[in-house]
Structures are given as C-alpha cells and as structure tokens.
mmCIF file of C-alpha atoms in Angstrom:
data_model
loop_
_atom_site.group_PDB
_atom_site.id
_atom_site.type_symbol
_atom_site.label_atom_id
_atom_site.label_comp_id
_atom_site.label_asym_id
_atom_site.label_seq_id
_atom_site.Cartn_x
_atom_site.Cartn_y
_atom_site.Cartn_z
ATOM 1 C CA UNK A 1 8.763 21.749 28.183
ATOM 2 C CA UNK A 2 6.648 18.732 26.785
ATOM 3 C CA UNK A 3 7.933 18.005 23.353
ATOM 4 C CA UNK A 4 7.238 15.343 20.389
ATOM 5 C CA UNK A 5 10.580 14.067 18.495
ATOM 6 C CA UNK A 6 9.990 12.415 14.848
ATOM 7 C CA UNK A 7 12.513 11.196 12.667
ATOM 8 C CA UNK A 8 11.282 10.051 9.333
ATOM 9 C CA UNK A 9 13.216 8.408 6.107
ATOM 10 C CA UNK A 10 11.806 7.640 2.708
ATOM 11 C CA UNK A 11 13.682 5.636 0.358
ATOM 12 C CA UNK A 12 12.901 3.800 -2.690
ATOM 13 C CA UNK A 13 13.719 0.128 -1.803
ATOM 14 C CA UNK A 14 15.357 -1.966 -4.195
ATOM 15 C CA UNK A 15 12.991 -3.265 -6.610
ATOM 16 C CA UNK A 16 10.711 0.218 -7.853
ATOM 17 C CA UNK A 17 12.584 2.666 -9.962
ATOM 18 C CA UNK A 18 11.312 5.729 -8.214
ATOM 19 C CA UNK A 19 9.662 6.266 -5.388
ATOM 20 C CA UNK A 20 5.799 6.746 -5.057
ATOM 21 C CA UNK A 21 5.616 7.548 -1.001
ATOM 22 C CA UNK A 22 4.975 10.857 0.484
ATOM 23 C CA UNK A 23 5.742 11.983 4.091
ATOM 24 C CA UNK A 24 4.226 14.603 6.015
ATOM 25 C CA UNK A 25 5.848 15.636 9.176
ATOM 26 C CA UNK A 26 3.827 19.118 10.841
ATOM 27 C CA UNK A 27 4.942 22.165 8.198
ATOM 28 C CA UNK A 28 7.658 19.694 6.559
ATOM 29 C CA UNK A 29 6.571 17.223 3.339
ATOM 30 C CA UNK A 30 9.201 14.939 1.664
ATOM 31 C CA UNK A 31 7.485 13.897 -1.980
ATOM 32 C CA UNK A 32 8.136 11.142 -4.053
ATOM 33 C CA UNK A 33 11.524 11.548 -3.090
ATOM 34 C CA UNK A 34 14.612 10.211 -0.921
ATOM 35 C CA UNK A 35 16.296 10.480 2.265
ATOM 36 C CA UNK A 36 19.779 9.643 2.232
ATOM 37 C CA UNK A 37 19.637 9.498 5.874
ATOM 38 C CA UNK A 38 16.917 9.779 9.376
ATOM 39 C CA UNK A 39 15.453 13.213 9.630
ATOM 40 C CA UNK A 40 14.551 13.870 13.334
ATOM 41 C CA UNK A 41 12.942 16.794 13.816
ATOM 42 C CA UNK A 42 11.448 18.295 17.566
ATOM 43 C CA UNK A 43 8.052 20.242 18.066
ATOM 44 C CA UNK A 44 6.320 22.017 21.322
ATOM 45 C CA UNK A 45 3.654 19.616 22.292
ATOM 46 C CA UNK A 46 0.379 21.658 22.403
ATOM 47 C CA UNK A 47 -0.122 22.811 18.937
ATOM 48 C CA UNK A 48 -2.122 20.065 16.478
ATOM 49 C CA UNK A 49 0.782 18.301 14.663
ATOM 50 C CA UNK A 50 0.118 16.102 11.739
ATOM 51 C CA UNK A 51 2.659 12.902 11.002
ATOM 52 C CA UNK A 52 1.763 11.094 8.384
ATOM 53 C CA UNK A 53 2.728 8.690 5.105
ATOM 54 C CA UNK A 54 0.452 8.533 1.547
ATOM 55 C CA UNK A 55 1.759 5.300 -0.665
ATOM 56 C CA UNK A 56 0.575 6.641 -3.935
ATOM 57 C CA UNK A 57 -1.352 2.958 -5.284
ATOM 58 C CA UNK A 58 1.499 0.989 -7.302
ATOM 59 C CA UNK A 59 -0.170 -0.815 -10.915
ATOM 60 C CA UNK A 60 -1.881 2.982 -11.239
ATOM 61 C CA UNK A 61 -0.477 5.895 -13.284
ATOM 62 C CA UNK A 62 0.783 8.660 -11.028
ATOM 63 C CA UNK A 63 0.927 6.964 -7.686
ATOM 64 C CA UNK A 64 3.566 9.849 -6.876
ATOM 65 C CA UNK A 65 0.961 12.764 -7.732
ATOM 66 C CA UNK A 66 -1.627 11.254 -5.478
ATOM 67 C CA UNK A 67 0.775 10.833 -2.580
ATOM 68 C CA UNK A 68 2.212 14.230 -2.752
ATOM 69 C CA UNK A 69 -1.172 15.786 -3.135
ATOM 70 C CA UNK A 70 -2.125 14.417 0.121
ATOM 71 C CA UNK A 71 0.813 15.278 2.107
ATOM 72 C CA UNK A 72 1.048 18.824 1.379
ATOM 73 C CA UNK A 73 -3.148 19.517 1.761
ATOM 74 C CA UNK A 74 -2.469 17.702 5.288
ATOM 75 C CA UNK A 75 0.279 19.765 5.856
ATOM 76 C CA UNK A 76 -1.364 23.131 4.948
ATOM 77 C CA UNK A 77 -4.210 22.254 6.920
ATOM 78 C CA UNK A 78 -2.367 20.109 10.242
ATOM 79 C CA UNK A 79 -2.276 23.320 12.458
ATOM 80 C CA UNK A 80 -5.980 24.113 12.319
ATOM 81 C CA UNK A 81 -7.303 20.181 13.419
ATOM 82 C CA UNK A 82 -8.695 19.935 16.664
ATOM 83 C CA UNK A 83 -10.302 16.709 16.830
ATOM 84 C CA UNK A 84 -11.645 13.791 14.657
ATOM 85 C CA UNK A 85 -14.437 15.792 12.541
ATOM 86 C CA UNK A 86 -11.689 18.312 11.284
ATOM 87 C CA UNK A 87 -9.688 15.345 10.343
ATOM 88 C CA UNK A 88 -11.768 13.123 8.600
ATOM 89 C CA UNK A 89 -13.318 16.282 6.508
ATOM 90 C CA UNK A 90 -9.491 17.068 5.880
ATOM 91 C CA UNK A 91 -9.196 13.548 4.235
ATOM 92 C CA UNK A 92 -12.343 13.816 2.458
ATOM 93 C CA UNK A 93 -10.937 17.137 1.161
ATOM 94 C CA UNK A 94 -7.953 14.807 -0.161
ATOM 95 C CA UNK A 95 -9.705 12.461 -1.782
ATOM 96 C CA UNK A 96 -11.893 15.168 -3.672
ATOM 97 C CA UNK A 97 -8.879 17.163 -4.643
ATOM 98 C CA UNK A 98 -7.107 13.890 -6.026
ATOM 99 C CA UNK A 99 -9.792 12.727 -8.162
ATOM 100 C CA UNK A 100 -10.423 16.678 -8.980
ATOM 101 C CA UNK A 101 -6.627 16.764 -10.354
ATOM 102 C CA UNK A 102 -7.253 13.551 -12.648
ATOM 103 C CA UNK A 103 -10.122 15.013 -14.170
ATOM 104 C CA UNK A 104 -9.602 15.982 -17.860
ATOM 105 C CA UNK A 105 -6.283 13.966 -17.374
ATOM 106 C CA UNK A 106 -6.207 10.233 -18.992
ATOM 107 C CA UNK A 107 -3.015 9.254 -17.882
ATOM 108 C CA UNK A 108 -4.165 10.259 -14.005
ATOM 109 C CA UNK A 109 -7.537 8.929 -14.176
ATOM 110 C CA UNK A 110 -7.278 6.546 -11.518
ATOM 111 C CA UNK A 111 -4.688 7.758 -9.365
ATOM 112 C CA UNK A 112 -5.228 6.861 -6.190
ATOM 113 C CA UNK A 113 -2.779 6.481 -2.736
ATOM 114 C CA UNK A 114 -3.262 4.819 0.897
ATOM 115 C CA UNK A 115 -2.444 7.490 4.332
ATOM 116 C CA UNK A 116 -2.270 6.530 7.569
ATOM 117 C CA UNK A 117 -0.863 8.972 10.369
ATOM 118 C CA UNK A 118 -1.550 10.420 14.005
ATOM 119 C CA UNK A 119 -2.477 13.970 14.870
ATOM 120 C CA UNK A 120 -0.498 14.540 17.857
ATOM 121 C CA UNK A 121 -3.234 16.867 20.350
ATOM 122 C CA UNK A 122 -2.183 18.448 23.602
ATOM 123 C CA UNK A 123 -3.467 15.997 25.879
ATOM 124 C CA UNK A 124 -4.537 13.050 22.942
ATOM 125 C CA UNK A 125 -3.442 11.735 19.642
ATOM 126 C CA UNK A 126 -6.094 10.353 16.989
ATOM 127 C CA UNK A 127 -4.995 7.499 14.802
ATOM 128 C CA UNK A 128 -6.162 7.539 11.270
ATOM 129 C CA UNK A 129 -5.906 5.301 8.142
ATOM 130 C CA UNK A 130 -7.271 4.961 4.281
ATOM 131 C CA UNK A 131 -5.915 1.592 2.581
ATOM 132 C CA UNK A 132 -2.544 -0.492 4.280
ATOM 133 C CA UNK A 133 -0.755 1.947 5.368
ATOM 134 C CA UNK A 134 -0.326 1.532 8.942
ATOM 135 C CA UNK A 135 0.314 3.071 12.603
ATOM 136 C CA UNK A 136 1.558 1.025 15.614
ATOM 137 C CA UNK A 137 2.094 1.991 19.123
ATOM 138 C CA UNK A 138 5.288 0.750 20.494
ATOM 139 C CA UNK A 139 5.170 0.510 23.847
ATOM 140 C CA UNK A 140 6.454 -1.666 27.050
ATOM 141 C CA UNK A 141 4.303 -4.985 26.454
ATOM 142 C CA UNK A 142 5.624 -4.596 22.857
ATOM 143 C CA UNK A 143 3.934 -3.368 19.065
ATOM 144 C CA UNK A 144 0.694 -2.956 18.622
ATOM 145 C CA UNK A 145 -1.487 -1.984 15.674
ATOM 146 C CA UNK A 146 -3.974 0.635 16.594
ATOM 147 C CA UNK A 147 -4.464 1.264 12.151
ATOM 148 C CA UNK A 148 -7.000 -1.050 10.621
ATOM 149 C CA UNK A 149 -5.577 -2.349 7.294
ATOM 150 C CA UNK A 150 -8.188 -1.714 4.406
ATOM 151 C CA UNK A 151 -7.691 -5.431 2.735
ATOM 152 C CA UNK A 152 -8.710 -8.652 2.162
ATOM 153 C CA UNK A 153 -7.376 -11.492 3.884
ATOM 154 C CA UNK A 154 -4.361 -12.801 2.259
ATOM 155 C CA UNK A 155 -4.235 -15.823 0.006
ATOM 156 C CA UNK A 156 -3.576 -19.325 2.002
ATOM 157 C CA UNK A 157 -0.049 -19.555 2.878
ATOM 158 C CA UNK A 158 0.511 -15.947 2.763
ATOM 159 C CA UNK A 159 1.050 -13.028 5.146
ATOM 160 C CA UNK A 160 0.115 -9.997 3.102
ATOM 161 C CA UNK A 161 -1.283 -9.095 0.213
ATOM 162 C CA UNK A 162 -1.022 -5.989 -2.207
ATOM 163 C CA UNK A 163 -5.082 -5.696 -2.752
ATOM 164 C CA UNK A 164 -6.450 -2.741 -0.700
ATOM 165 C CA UNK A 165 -10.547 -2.119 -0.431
ATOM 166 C CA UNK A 166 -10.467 2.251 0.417
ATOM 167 C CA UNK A 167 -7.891 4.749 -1.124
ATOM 168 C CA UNK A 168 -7.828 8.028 -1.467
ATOM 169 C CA UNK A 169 -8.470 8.894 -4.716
ATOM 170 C CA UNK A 170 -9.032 6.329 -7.536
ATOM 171 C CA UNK A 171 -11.826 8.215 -9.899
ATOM 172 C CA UNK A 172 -15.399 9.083 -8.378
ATOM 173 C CA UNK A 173 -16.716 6.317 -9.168
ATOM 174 C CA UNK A 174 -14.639 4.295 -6.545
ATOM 175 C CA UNK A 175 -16.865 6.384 -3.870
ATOM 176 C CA UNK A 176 -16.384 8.128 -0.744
ATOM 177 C CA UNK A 177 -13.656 6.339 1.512
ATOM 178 C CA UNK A 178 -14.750 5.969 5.396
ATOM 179 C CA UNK A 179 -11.371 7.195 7.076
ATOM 180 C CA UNK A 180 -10.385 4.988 10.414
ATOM 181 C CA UNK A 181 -9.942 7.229 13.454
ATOM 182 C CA UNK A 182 -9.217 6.552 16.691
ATOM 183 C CA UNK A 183 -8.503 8.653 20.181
ATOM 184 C CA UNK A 184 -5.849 7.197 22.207
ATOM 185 C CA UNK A 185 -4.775 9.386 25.248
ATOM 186 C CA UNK A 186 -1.304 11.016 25.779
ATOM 187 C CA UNK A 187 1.681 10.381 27.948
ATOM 188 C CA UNK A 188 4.998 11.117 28.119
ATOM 189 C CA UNK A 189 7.313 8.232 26.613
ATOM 190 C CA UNK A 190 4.611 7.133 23.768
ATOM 191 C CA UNK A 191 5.557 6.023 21.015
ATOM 192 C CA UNK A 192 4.139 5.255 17.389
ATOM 193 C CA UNK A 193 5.409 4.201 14.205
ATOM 194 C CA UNK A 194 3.970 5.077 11.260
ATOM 195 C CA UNK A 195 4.781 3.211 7.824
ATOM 196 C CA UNK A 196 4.494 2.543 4.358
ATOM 197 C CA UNK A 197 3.442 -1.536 3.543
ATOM 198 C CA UNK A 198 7.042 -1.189 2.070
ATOM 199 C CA UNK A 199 8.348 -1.648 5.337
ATOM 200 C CA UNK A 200 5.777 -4.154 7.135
ATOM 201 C CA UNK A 201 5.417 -6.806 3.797
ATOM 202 C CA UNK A 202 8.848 -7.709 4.220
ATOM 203 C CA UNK A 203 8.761 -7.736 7.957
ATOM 204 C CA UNK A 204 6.658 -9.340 10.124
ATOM 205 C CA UNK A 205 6.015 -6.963 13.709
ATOM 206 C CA UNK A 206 8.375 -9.548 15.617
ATOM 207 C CA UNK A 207 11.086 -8.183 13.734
ATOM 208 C CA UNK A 208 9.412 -4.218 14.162
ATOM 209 C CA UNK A 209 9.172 -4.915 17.616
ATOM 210 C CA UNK A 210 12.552 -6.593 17.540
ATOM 211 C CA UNK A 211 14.123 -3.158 16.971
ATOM 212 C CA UNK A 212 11.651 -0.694 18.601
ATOM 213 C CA UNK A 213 12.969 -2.597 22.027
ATOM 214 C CA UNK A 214 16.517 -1.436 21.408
ATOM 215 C CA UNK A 215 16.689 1.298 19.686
ATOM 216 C CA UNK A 216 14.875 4.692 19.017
ATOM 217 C CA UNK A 217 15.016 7.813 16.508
ATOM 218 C CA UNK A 218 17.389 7.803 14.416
ATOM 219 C CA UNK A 219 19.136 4.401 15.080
ATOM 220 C CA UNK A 220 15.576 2.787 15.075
ATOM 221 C CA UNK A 221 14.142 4.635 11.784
ATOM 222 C CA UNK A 222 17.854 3.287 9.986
ATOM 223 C CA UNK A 223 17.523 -0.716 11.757
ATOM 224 C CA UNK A 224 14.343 -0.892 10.529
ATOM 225 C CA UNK A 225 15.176 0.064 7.460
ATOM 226 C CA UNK A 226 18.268 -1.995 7.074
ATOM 227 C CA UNK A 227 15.953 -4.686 7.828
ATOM 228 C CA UNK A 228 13.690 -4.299 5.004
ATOM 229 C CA UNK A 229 16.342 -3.849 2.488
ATOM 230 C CA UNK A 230 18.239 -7.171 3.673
ATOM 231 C CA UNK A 231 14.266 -8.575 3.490
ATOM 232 C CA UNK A 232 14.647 -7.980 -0.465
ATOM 233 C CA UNK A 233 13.235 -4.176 -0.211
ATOM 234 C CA UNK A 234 10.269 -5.452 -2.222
ATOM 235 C CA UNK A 235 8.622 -1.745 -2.374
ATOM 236 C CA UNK A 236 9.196 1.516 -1.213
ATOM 237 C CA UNK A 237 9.845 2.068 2.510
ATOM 238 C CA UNK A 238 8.226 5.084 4.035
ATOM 239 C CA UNK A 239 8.456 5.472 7.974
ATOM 240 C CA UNK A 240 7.761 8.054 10.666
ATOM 241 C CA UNK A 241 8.913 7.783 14.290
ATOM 242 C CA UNK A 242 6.738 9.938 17.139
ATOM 243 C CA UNK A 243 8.181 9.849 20.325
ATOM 244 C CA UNK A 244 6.554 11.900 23.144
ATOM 245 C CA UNK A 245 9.105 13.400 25.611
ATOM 246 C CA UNK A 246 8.547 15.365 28.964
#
C-alpha cells in the first residue's frame, strides 16, 4: 500500500529561552514545545494530510500563541482539503482567528507567526507558505526550494535576514496575507523538507543537501539538526521530513 513517512523534531536551539515553533503533522500538533528526539510517524496515502511548521514572529509578544493557533486549526481542518481553494481559505481562517484572539488583549496585539507546509493529495501535493518559513524538495539532482520566502533581500554581505513582508496574524491592520501555493505532482520516492528559518539561517542548502544525500528520517531530521546546533543554533529549529513510499 502507498504510504507517506514523516519524522519531525522541534527543539529550542541554543540561544531563545523557550521555544516559539509549532508543528503540525496530519491529526498530531507539537506546540511551543520540544522533542527530545525524531518522531516518524506513517500514514495511508489517499486521504488529504497536512505537514506543516508556524514560527510564531520573534521581537512580538506571544509568538508561541500564534504558532500553536495555527497548527491545531490546520490540523482540525487537514482531512477535509481537497485542493488549493480549501487551503488558502483554511489560512485565511488562521490569520482571522489569530488577530481575533489578540483582540481585547494588549500584550497579544500583534502576535503574528510565519507557516509553510505541503498537503500531501492522492495523486498531488500543494506547497504553501506565509513569511520564511520554507519547503524544499529533495530529490536526485539535489534541494530545491519550491516555498517563496516572504522577505526583503538581505543586507550586502549577508545571506539572510530576520525581516519578513506577510505573516499570519500581526493585528488587522497589517491586512490580508496572499498565501503561496503551488501543485507539484506525486511519485513514489519524493521527498520534501519542511522547516523553521531556525534551521536554514545557520545553514546554507549545500549543507541541507549535504545530508538529505545520505541520510533520511530519522538519521536525516537528527544530522540536520546537529548541524544547526554546531552552526551556533541561533533560533529555534523546527523541521518536518515527507517521504513518499510505494
């Protein structure tokens, strides 16, 4: 039977003192919280599966609620998606309910948090992204990003930068974000990773790819995040591994 593996981790890095990232992997969320080790988990391809990571918006109050908000509404709602309409109103849905939950709340007033993720189809897989969160499909020629990063071009004689242009969240007044989706078709042996900026700042996608060549699951999801902590582990690291098996 046609199956989709993902193991996902979440850990706080070594520089924040808690950790603002949220996972959502189908039925299963992990918020604002750790993972002392990989988590691989296996589904029946054919139902709509959701995989996907929020990065509640460090410098903001409540980064944590934002994240978590969005991972469990994309949770509740991940079985009934069938195609990119039903997922971009499920973010829009997100983004209302996060600036809905700050209202009448001072110290949450401009909450706001980044997702990016895949919705795994029967016979595609959408890509979709608000703020720098991104997806990548790892294939034989090597990484690729298939997310478009919502930020402006780094400073000269940088490779990132923390400023991000869309969120969800962020007050009302910040407007309606414009999701990124994308259809890519299906096969057997696909994979995508998808990540927190806590993982890609420190690492440029040589070193990603580096890994995704040698190793996958579990041993991947830990190397890469080995990697990042012996980078500095600037900011939380937040990753999800799909792998598409026949």
């Amino acid at each position: 039977m046609p199956y989709v593996a993902v193991t996902a981790l979440s850990h706080a890095g070594l520089v924040r003192e808690h950790n603002e990232d949220s996972l959502v992997v189908g039925p299963w969320t992990l918020c604002a919280t750790v993972t002392d080790s990989p988590q691989t988990f296996v589904f029946p391809l054919g139902r709509p599966l959701v995989v996907a990571v929020a990065d509640g918006l460090g410098g903001h109050p409540a980064g944590e609620v934002a994240s978590a908000l969005v991972a469990r509404r994309l949770s509740a709602v991940g079985p009934t998606l069938d195609g990119p309409d039903s997922l971009r109103h499920a973010l829009e849905v997100c983004d209302h309910e996060v600036d809905a939950t700050a209202e009448g709340h001072p110290e949450m007033y401009t909450m706001a948090t980044t997702v990016a993720g895949v919705l795994v189809l029967e016979r595609s897989l959408l890509v979709f992204n608000v703020g720098d969160s991104r997806v990548y499909s790892a294939g034989p020629d090597g990484l690729r990003r298939v997310s478009v990063d919502d930020s402006p071009p780094p400073p000269p004689g940088h490779r990132t930068t923390s400023a991000v242009t869309q969120t969800l969240g962020g007050s009302r007044a910040s407007g309606t974000p414009v999701p990124h989706v994308a259809a890519l078709p299906l096969s057997p042996g696909d994979r995508y990773l998808v990540c927190s900026d806590g993982l890609t700042d420190p690492l440029p996608d040589e070193a990603v790819d580096a890994v995704l060549r040698v190793h996958d699951d579990g041993r991947a999801a830990f190397e890469l995040w080995k990697a990042a902590i012996e980078a500095g582990g600037p900011d939380n690291i937040t990753l999800a591994l799909v792998r598409v098996g026949a």
